[in-house]
Amino acid sequence: MAGTPPRSPLAPEQFPSLPQISGVSFAAVQAGVRYAGRTDVMLARIAPGSVMAGVFTKSSTRAAPVLDCQSKIGADSDAGAAIIVNSGNANAFTGKNGIEATRAVTSAVAEALDLPETRVFSSSTGVIGEPLPHQRITAKIAELKAALDERAIRSAAEAIRTTDTYPKGAGAQIDIDGKTVSISGIAKGSGMIAPDMATMLVYIFTDAKIARADLQAMVSDLNQATFNSITVDSDTSTSDSLLIAATGTSGADVTGSVAFRAALHGVMKDLALQVVRDGEGATKLVEIQVTGAQTDADARIHGLSIANSPLVKTAIAGEDPNWGRIVMAIGKSGAAADRDLLSIRFGDVLVAENGWVSPNYREDEGASYMKNAELVIGVDLGLGSGKSTVWTCDLTHGYIAINADYRS
């Protein structure tokens, strides 16, 4: 790439202090997969007795590492596990070479850490269609193993970045039956972000005790309301993956725990919104709340139609309260709508109702609200009880500049 873009104006002030997860250690190195002078490979080692779960993109052109992870994730095992990730090259649309490169990397990690190869999960992110120079990664496995440290999760977050302008992390701690349960997660994602599971990689670690099937069901469900409810540019990556490891080292069984589910939901939502905050060229974080639809599914269709509309997103970038573009996006979505029942709000400002601009609406109020860095657009269809919330960002000249230079 021509250079790392400036830090997003929506970025958190600093990387959070995350709880250490007993049974998980991290390392990161510079392997020169594509980038010079920055860490680009991370390794996480996970203790024996841990369970793994995950969700993955449904793209028809899934990368070789995604297919490999999907083939492994449903197996139960008492052996330890590992996650190895490289940035700079997606190892996607690389045919037989992609399969061989993935196996070379996972086999090398398995040998170094004395693990079954079926317990090594890999991800690759970056440019599509170029062979992965896997020898650069395997040459660094010994160095990664030597550097493994329970405190090095931030280094891991740095290593998985591509066009991200900052490393992303989130964590939580809760009390379950007098025992402290910790959750820590990292993510990467900035562009090519759209639900399914909206180039995004997510790794979450917890010391909770839970059966693999129960963890899988929980993560799959929570994914719908978090990573599958964000969009930056409507483009779904070939590489989207979320992996979660539960070591059980806290001794706290969280099966059926409402508190654990809420904490995990919070971590996942935090990471998902950080991805939107770092949307390529973004200057606005936008929450779209759709209510009054015939069904929740219809509400989601309307929300995504608004969130993915270039006309809506450029109006937001220009701080223009152009509610007509919201109406347009609703009308084209394909879900049920009645023009004369619609109401639209920008924050607390009622903009339109009953199929027309609100008689009390003042353009200067709408324009003033649109200057905020974080916006809420509310739409009520007036048809039923269906509702959905999705998050997006604006579309600026920065998005074009970043993506025009992506392979330069």
Coordinates of C-alpha atoms in Angstrom, one line a residue:
M1 CA 0.0 0.0 0.0
A2 CA 1.1 3.6 -0.6
G3 CA 1.1 4.3 3.1
T4 CA -1.0 3.9 6.3
P5 CA -3.9 6.4 6.4
P6 CA -4.1 8.8 9.3
R7 CA -5.8 7.5 12.5
S8 CA -9.6 7.6 12.2
P9 CA -11.1 10.6 13.9
L10 CA -13.6 8.2 15.5
A11 CA -10.9 6.0 17.0
P12 CA -10.8 5.4 20.8
E13 CA -8.2 7.4 22.6
Q14 CA -6.1 4.3 23.3
F15 CA -6.0 0.6 23.2
P16 CA -7.9 -0.7 26.2
S17 CA -6.3 -2.5 29.2
L18 CA -7.6 -6.1 28.6
P19 CA -7.8 -8.8 31.2
Q20 CA -5.3 -11.6 30.8
I21 CA -6.8 -14.9 30.0
S22 CA -5.2 -17.8 31.8
G23 CA -4.3 -20.5 29.3
V24 CA -3.7 -18.1 26.3
S25 CA -0.5 -16.6 25.2
F26 CA 0.4 -14.4 22.2
A27 CA 3.3 -13.4 20.0
A28 CA 3.8 -11.3 16.9
V29 CA 6.7 -10.9 14.4
Q30 CA 7.7 -9.1 11.2
A31 CA 7.7 -11.7 8.4
G32 CA 7.5 -9.4 5.4
V33 CA 4.5 -11.2 3.9
R34 CA 3.7 -7.9 2.2
Y35 CA 4.5 -5.0 4.4
A36 CA 7.9 -3.8 5.3
G37 CA 8.8 -2.6 8.8
R38 CA 5.6 -3.7 10.6
T39 CA 4.5 -6.8 12.4
D40 CA 2.3 -9.0 10.1
V41 CA 2.0 -12.4 11.7
M42 CA 0.5 -13.3 15.1
L43 CA 0.3 -16.6 17.0
A44 CA -2.0 -17.5 19.9
R45 CA -1.4 -20.7 21.8
I46 CA -4.4 -22.0 23.7
A47 CA -4.2 -24.5 26.6
P48 CA -5.3 -28.1 26.5
G49 CA -8.9 -28.6 27.6
S50 CA -10.1 -25.5 25.8
V51 CA -13.0 -25.5 23.4
M52 CA -13.2 -23.6 20.1
A53 CA -16.1 -22.1 18.2
G54 CA -16.4 -19.8 15.2
V55 CA -18.5 -18.2 12.5
F56 CA -17.3 -17.5 9.0
T57 CA -18.2 -15.6 5.8
K58 CA -20.7 -17.3 3.5
S59 CA -19.0 -15.8 0.5
S60 CA -18.9 -18.2 -2.5
T61 CA -15.2 -17.3 -3.0
R62 CA -14.1 -18.1 0.6
A63 CA -10.3 -18.1 1.1
A64 CA -8.4 -21.4 1.7
P65 CA -7.9 -20.6 5.5
V66 CA -11.6 -20.1 6.0
L67 CA -12.5 -23.4 4.4
D68 CA -9.8 -25.1 6.5
C69 CA -11.2 -23.6 9.7
Q70 CA -14.7 -24.6 8.8
S71 CA -13.6 -28.1 8.4
K72 CA -12.0 -28.2 11.8
I73 CA -14.2 -26.0 14.1
G74 CA -16.9 -28.6 14.8
A75 CA -14.6 -31.2 16.3
D76 CA -14.3 -31.9 20.0
S77 CA -10.8 -32.4 21.4
D78 CA -9.0 -32.2 24.8
A79 CA -5.8 -31.1 23.0
G80 CA -4.5 -27.6 23.1
A81 CA -5.1 -25.3 20.1
A82 CA -3.4 -22.5 18.2
I83 CA -4.4 -19.6 16.0
I84 CA -2.0 -18.2 13.4
V85 CA -2.8 -15.1 11.4
N86 CA -1.0 -13.1 8.7
S87 CA -1.9 -9.8 7.2
G88 CA -0.9 -8.4 3.7
N89 CA -2.1 -11.4 1.7
A90 CA -5.6 -13.0 1.9
N91 CA -4.6 -16.4 0.4
A92 CA -7.9 -16.2 -1.5
F93 CA -8.6 -17.1 -5.1
T94 CA -5.2 -18.9 -5.1
G95 CA -6.4 -22.4 -6.1
K96 CA -4.4 -25.4 -5.1
N97 CA -1.5 -23.1 -4.0
G98 CA -3.8 -21.7 -1.4
I99 CA -4.7 -25.1 0.0
E100 CA -1.0 -26.1 0.1
A101 CA 0.1 -22.8 1.7
T102 CA -2.5 -23.1 4.4
R103 CA -1.5 -26.7 5.2
A104 CA 2.2 -25.7 5.2
V105 CA 1.5 -23.0 7.8
T106 CA -0.8 -25.1 10.1
S107 CA 1.5 -28.1 9.9
A108 CA 4.5 -26.0 10.9
V109 CA 2.7 -24.6 13.9
A110 CA 1.4 -28.0 14.9
E111 CA 4.9 -29.4 14.9
A112 CA 6.4 -26.5 16.8
L113 CA 3.7 -26.5 19.5
D114 CA 3.2 -30.3 19.6
L115 CA -0.4 -30.1 18.6
P116 CA -2.6 -32.1 16.2
E117 CA -2.8 -30.2 12.9
T118 CA -6.6 -30.3 13.2
R119 CA -6.3 -28.0 16.2
V120 CA -4.4 -25.2 14.4
F121 CA -6.6 -22.5 12.9
S122 CA -5.3 -20.0 10.5
S123 CA -6.5 -16.8 8.9
S124 CA -5.1 -14.6 6.2
T125 CA -6.1 -11.0 5.3
G126 CA -5.0 -8.6 2.6
V127 CA -4.7 -8.7 -1.2
I128 CA -6.8 -11.3 -3.0
G129 CA -5.4 -13.4 -5.9
E130 CA -1.7 -13.4 -5.1
P131 CA 0.0 -16.6 -3.9
L132 CA 0.8 -16.5 -0.2
P133 CA 4.6 -16.6 0.4
H134 CA 4.1 -19.1 3.2
Q135 CA 7.8 -19.8 3.6
R136 CA 8.1 -16.3 5.1
I137 CA 5.6 -17.3 7.8
T138 CA 7.0 -20.8 8.5
A139 CA 10.5 -19.4 8.9
K140 CA 9.2 -17.3 11.8
I141 CA 7.4 -20.0 13.8
A142 CA 10.3 -20.7 16.1
E143 CA 10.6 -17.0 16.8
L144 CA 6.9 -16.7 17.5
K145 CA 7.0 -19.7 19.9
A146 CA 9.9 -18.2 21.8
A147 CA 8.0 -14.9 22.2
L148 CA 4.7 -16.3 23.5
D149 CA 3.4 -14.2 26.4
E150 CA 0.0 -14.0 28.1
R151 CA 0.4 -10.2 28.2
A152 CA 1.1 -9.7 24.4
I153 CA -2.5 -9.4 23.1
R154 CA -2.0 -5.9 21.9
S155 CA 0.9 -7.0 19.8
A156 CA -1.3 -9.6 18.2
A157 CA -3.9 -6.9 17.5
E158 CA -1.3 -4.8 15.7
A159 CA -0.1 -7.7 13.6
I160 CA -3.5 -8.4 12.0
R161 CA -4.1 -4.9 10.6
T162 CA -4.2 -4.1 6.9
T163 CA -5.8 -0.7 6.2
D164 CA -6.9 -0.4 9.9
T165 CA -5.7 2.9 11.4
Y166 CA -5.6 1.5 14.9
P167 CA -5.6 -1.9 16.7
K168 CA -9.0 -2.9 18.1
G169 CA -9.6 -4.6 21.5
A170 CA -12.4 -5.0 24.0
G171 CA -12.8 -6.9 27.2
A172 CA -15.0 -7.6 30.2
Q173 CA -15.0 -9.2 33.6
I174 CA -18.0 -10.6 35.5
D175 CA -18.6 -12.6 38.7
I176 CA -20.1 -16.0 38.2
D177 CA -20.8 -17.9 41.5
G178 CA -18.0 -16.1 43.3
K179 CA -15.5 -16.6 40.5
T180 CA -14.2 -14.0 38.1
V181 CA -14.7 -14.7 34.5
S182 CA -12.7 -12.7 31.9
I183 CA -13.2 -12.1 28.2
S184 CA -10.7 -10.4 25.9
G185 CA -11.0 -9.9 22.2
I186 CA -9.2 -8.3 19.2
A187 CA -10.4 -7.5 15.7
K188 CA -9.3 -6.1 12.4
G189 CA -11.5 -4.5 9.8
S190 CA -11.8 -1.2 8.0
G191 CA -13.1 -1.8 4.4
M192 CA -14.8 -4.7 2.5
I193 CA -17.2 -4.8 5.5
A194 CA -20.8 -6.0 5.0
P195 CA -23.0 -8.4 6.9
D196 CA -22.2 -12.1 6.2
M197 CA -20.5 -12.0 8.7
A198 CA -19.4 -8.5 8.0
T199 CA -12.1 -7.9 5.4
M200 CA -12.9 -8.7 9.1
L201 CA -11.1 -11.0 11.5
V202 CA -12.1 -11.4 15.2
Y203 CA -10.5 -13.4 17.9
I204 CA -12.1 -13.7 21.4
F205 CA -10.7 -15.5 24.4
T206 CA -12.3 -16.3 27.7
D207 CA -11.5 -18.4 30.8
A208 CA -15.1 -19.5 31.1
K209 CA -16.1 -23.1 31.2
I210 CA -18.6 -24.1 28.6
A211 CA -19.3 -27.0 26.2
R212 CA -18.3 -26.4 22.6
A213 CA -21.8 -26.8 21.3
D214 CA -23.2 -24.3 23.8
L215 CA -20.5 -21.8 23.0
Q216 CA -21.1 -22.2 19.3
A217 CA -24.8 -21.6 19.6
M218 CA -24.2 -18.5 21.7
V219 CA -21.7 -17.0 19.4
S220 CA -23.7 -17.7 16.2
D221 CA -26.7 -16.0 17.8
L222 CA -24.8 -13.0 19.1
N223 CA -23.1 -12.6 15.8
Q224 CA -26.4 -11.6 14.1
A225 CA -26.8 -8.6 16.4
T226 CA -23.2 -7.5 16.2
F227 CA -20.8 -8.3 13.3
N228 CA -23.7 -9.2 11.0
S229 CA -25.3 -5.8 11.7
I230 CA -22.5 -3.6 10.5
T231 CA -21.6 -2.3 7.1
V232 CA -19.0 0.0 5.8
D233 CA -19.3 -0.4 2.0
S234 CA -21.7 -3.3 1.3
D235 CA -18.8 -5.5 0.2
T236 CA -18.4 -8.9 1.8
S237 CA -14.9 -10.2 2.3
T238 CA -13.6 -13.6 1.2
S239 CA -11.9 -14.0 4.6
D240 CA -14.3 -12.9 7.4
S241 CA -13.8 -15.2 10.4
L242 CA -14.6 -15.1 14.1
L243 CA -12.9 -17.6 16.4
I244 CA -13.5 -17.9 20.1
A245 CA -11.6 -20.0 22.6
A246 CA -12.8 -20.9 26.1
T247 CA -10.1 -22.3 28.3
G248 CA -12.2 -23.1 31.4
T249 CA -9.4 -22.1 33.6
S250 CA -11.6 -19.8 35.8
G251 CA -13.5 -22.9 36.9
A252 CA -16.8 -21.1 36.4
D253 CA -19.4 -22.9 34.3
V254 CA -21.3 -20.3 32.3
T255 CA -23.7 -22.7 30.6
G256 CA -27.1 -20.8 30.5
S257 CA -25.6 -17.8 32.2
V258 CA -27.4 -14.6 31.3
A259 CA -24.6 -12.5 32.7
F260 CA -21.9 -14.2 30.6
R261 CA -24.0 -13.9 27.5
A262 CA -24.5 -10.2 28.1
A263 CA -20.8 -9.7 28.7
L264 CA -19.9 -11.6 25.6
H265 CA -22.5 -9.6 23.6
G266 CA -20.9 -6.4 25.0
V267 CA -17.4 -7.4 23.8
M268 CA -18.6 -8.4 20.4
K269 CA -20.7 -5.2 19.9
D270 CA -17.7 -3.1 21.1
L271 CA -15.4 -4.7 18.5
A272 CA -18.0 -4.5 15.8
L273 CA -18.5 -0.8 16.3
Q274 CA -14.8 -0.2 16.4
V275 CA -14.7 -1.7 12.9
V276 CA -17.3 0.8 11.7
R277 CA -15.4 3.7 13.5
D278 CA -12.4 2.7 11.5
G279 CA -14.3 2.5 8.2
E280 CA -12.0 3.6 5.4
G281 CA -12.2 7.4 5.3
A282 CA -15.0 7.5 7.9
T283 CA -15.8 10.7 9.8
K284 CA -19.2 9.7 11.1
L285 CA -20.5 6.7 13.1
V286 CA -24.2 6.2 12.1
E287 CA -26.7 4.1 14.0
I288 CA -29.9 3.3 12.0
Q289 CA -32.9 2.3 14.1
V290 CA -35.8 0.9 12.2
T291 CA -39.1 0.2 14.0
G292 CA -42.7 -0.4 13.0
A293 CA -41.9 -2.9 10.2
Q294 CA -44.1 -5.9 9.5
T295 CA -41.3 -8.2 10.7
D296 CA -37.8 -8.0 12.2
A297 CA -36.5 -9.3 8.9
D298 CA -38.1 -6.5 7.0
A299 CA -36.7 -4.0 9.4
R300 CA -33.2 -5.3 8.8
I301 CA -33.7 -5.1 5.0
H302 CA -34.7 -1.5 5.3
G303 CA -31.9 -0.7 7.7
L304 CA -29.3 -2.2 5.4
S305 CA -30.7 -0.4 2.4
I306 CA -30.3 2.9 4.2
A307 CA -26.9 2.0 5.6
N308 CA -25.5 0.8 2.2
S309 CA -26.9 3.6 0.0
P310 CA -24.0 5.7 -1.4
L311 CA -26.4 8.7 -1.7
V312 CA -27.3 8.4 2.0
K313 CA -23.7 8.0 3.0
T314 CA -22.4 10.9 1.0
A315 CA -25.1 13.2 2.3
I316 CA -24.0 12.2 5.8
A317 CA -20.4 13.0 4.9
G318 CA -21.5 16.4 3.6
E319 CA -23.5 17.0 6.8
D320 CA -26.7 17.4 4.7
P321 CA -30.0 16.4 6.4
N322 CA -31.3 15.1 3.1
W323 CA -34.2 13.0 4.4
G324 CA -35.4 12.4 0.8
R325 CA -32.5 10.0 0.4
I326 CA -33.7 8.0 3.4
V327 CA -37.1 7.8 1.7
M328 CA -35.5 6.6 -1.5
A329 CA -33.5 3.9 0.3
I330 CA -36.7 2.6 2.0
G331 CA -38.6 2.6 -1.2
K332 CA -36.0 0.5 -3.1
S333 CA -35.3 -2.0 -0.3
G334 CA -38.0 -4.5 -1.4
A335 CA -39.4 -4.9 2.1
A336 CA -43.0 -3.7 2.8
A337 CA -43.4 0.0 3.3
D338 CA -46.2 2.6 3.0
R339 CA -45.1 6.1 2.0
D340 CA -48.0 7.8 4.0
L341 CA -47.1 6.0 7.3
L342 CA -43.4 6.8 7.3
S343 CA -41.7 8.9 10.0
I344 CA -38.0 9.8 10.0
R345 CA -35.9 11.3 12.8
F346 CA -32.4 12.6 12.9
G347 CA -31.6 12.2 16.6
D348 CA -34.5 13.8 18.4
V349 CA -35.4 16.0 15.4
L350 CA -38.6 14.8 13.8
V351 CA -38.0 15.4 10.1
A352 CA -40.8 13.7 8.3
E353 CA -44.2 12.1 9.1
N354 CA -47.3 10.8 7.3
G355 CA -45.6 10.8 4.0
W356 CA -44.4 14.4 4.1
V357 CA -42.0 16.7 5.8
S358 CA -43.0 17.4 9.4
P359 CA -44.8 20.8 9.7
N360 CA -42.6 21.7 12.7
Y361 CA -39.3 20.7 11.0
R362 CA -36.7 23.4 10.6
E363 CA -33.8 22.7 8.2
D364 CA -31.3 24.5 10.5
E365 CA -32.1 22.0 13.3
G366 CA -31.4 19.1 11.0
A367 CA -28.2 20.6 9.6
S368 CA -27.0 21.3 13.1
Y369 CA -27.6 17.7 14.2
M370 CA -25.7 16.3 11.2
K371 CA -22.5 18.0 12.3
N372 CA -22.2 15.5 15.2
A373 CA -19.6 12.7 14.8
E374 CA -22.1 10.1 16.0
L375 CA -25.6 10.1 14.5
V376 CA -28.8 8.2 15.0
I377 CA -31.3 7.9 12.2
G378 CA -34.7 6.7 13.3
V379 CA -37.2 5.3 10.8
D380 CA -40.7 4.1 11.8
L381 CA -42.7 2.2 9.1
G382 CA -46.0 2.3 11.0
L383 CA -46.8 -1.2 9.8
G384 CA -46.1 -3.5 12.8
S385 CA -43.8 -4.4 15.6
G386 CA -40.7 -5.4 13.6
K387 CA -37.4 -3.7 14.5
S388 CA -33.7 -3.8 13.8
T389 CA -30.6 -1.8 14.4
V390 CA -27.6 -1.6 12.1
W391 CA -24.5 0.5 12.1
T392 CA -22.6 2.2 9.3
C393 CA -20.3 5.1 8.5
D394 CA -20.2 7.9 6.0
L395 CA -18.6 7.7 2.5
T396 CA -15.9 10.3 1.9
H397 CA -13.1 11.0 -0.6
G398 CA -10.8 9.1 1.8
Y399 CA -12.5 5.8 1.0
I400 CA -11.7 6.3 -2.7
A401 CA -8.1 7.3 -2.0
I402 CA -7.4 4.3 0.2
N403 CA -8.9 1.8 -2.1
A404 CA -7.5 3.3 -5.3
D405 CA -4.0 2.9 -3.8
Y406 CA -4.6 -0.5 -2.1
R407 CA -2.3 -2.6 -4.2
S408 CA 0.2 0.2 -5.0

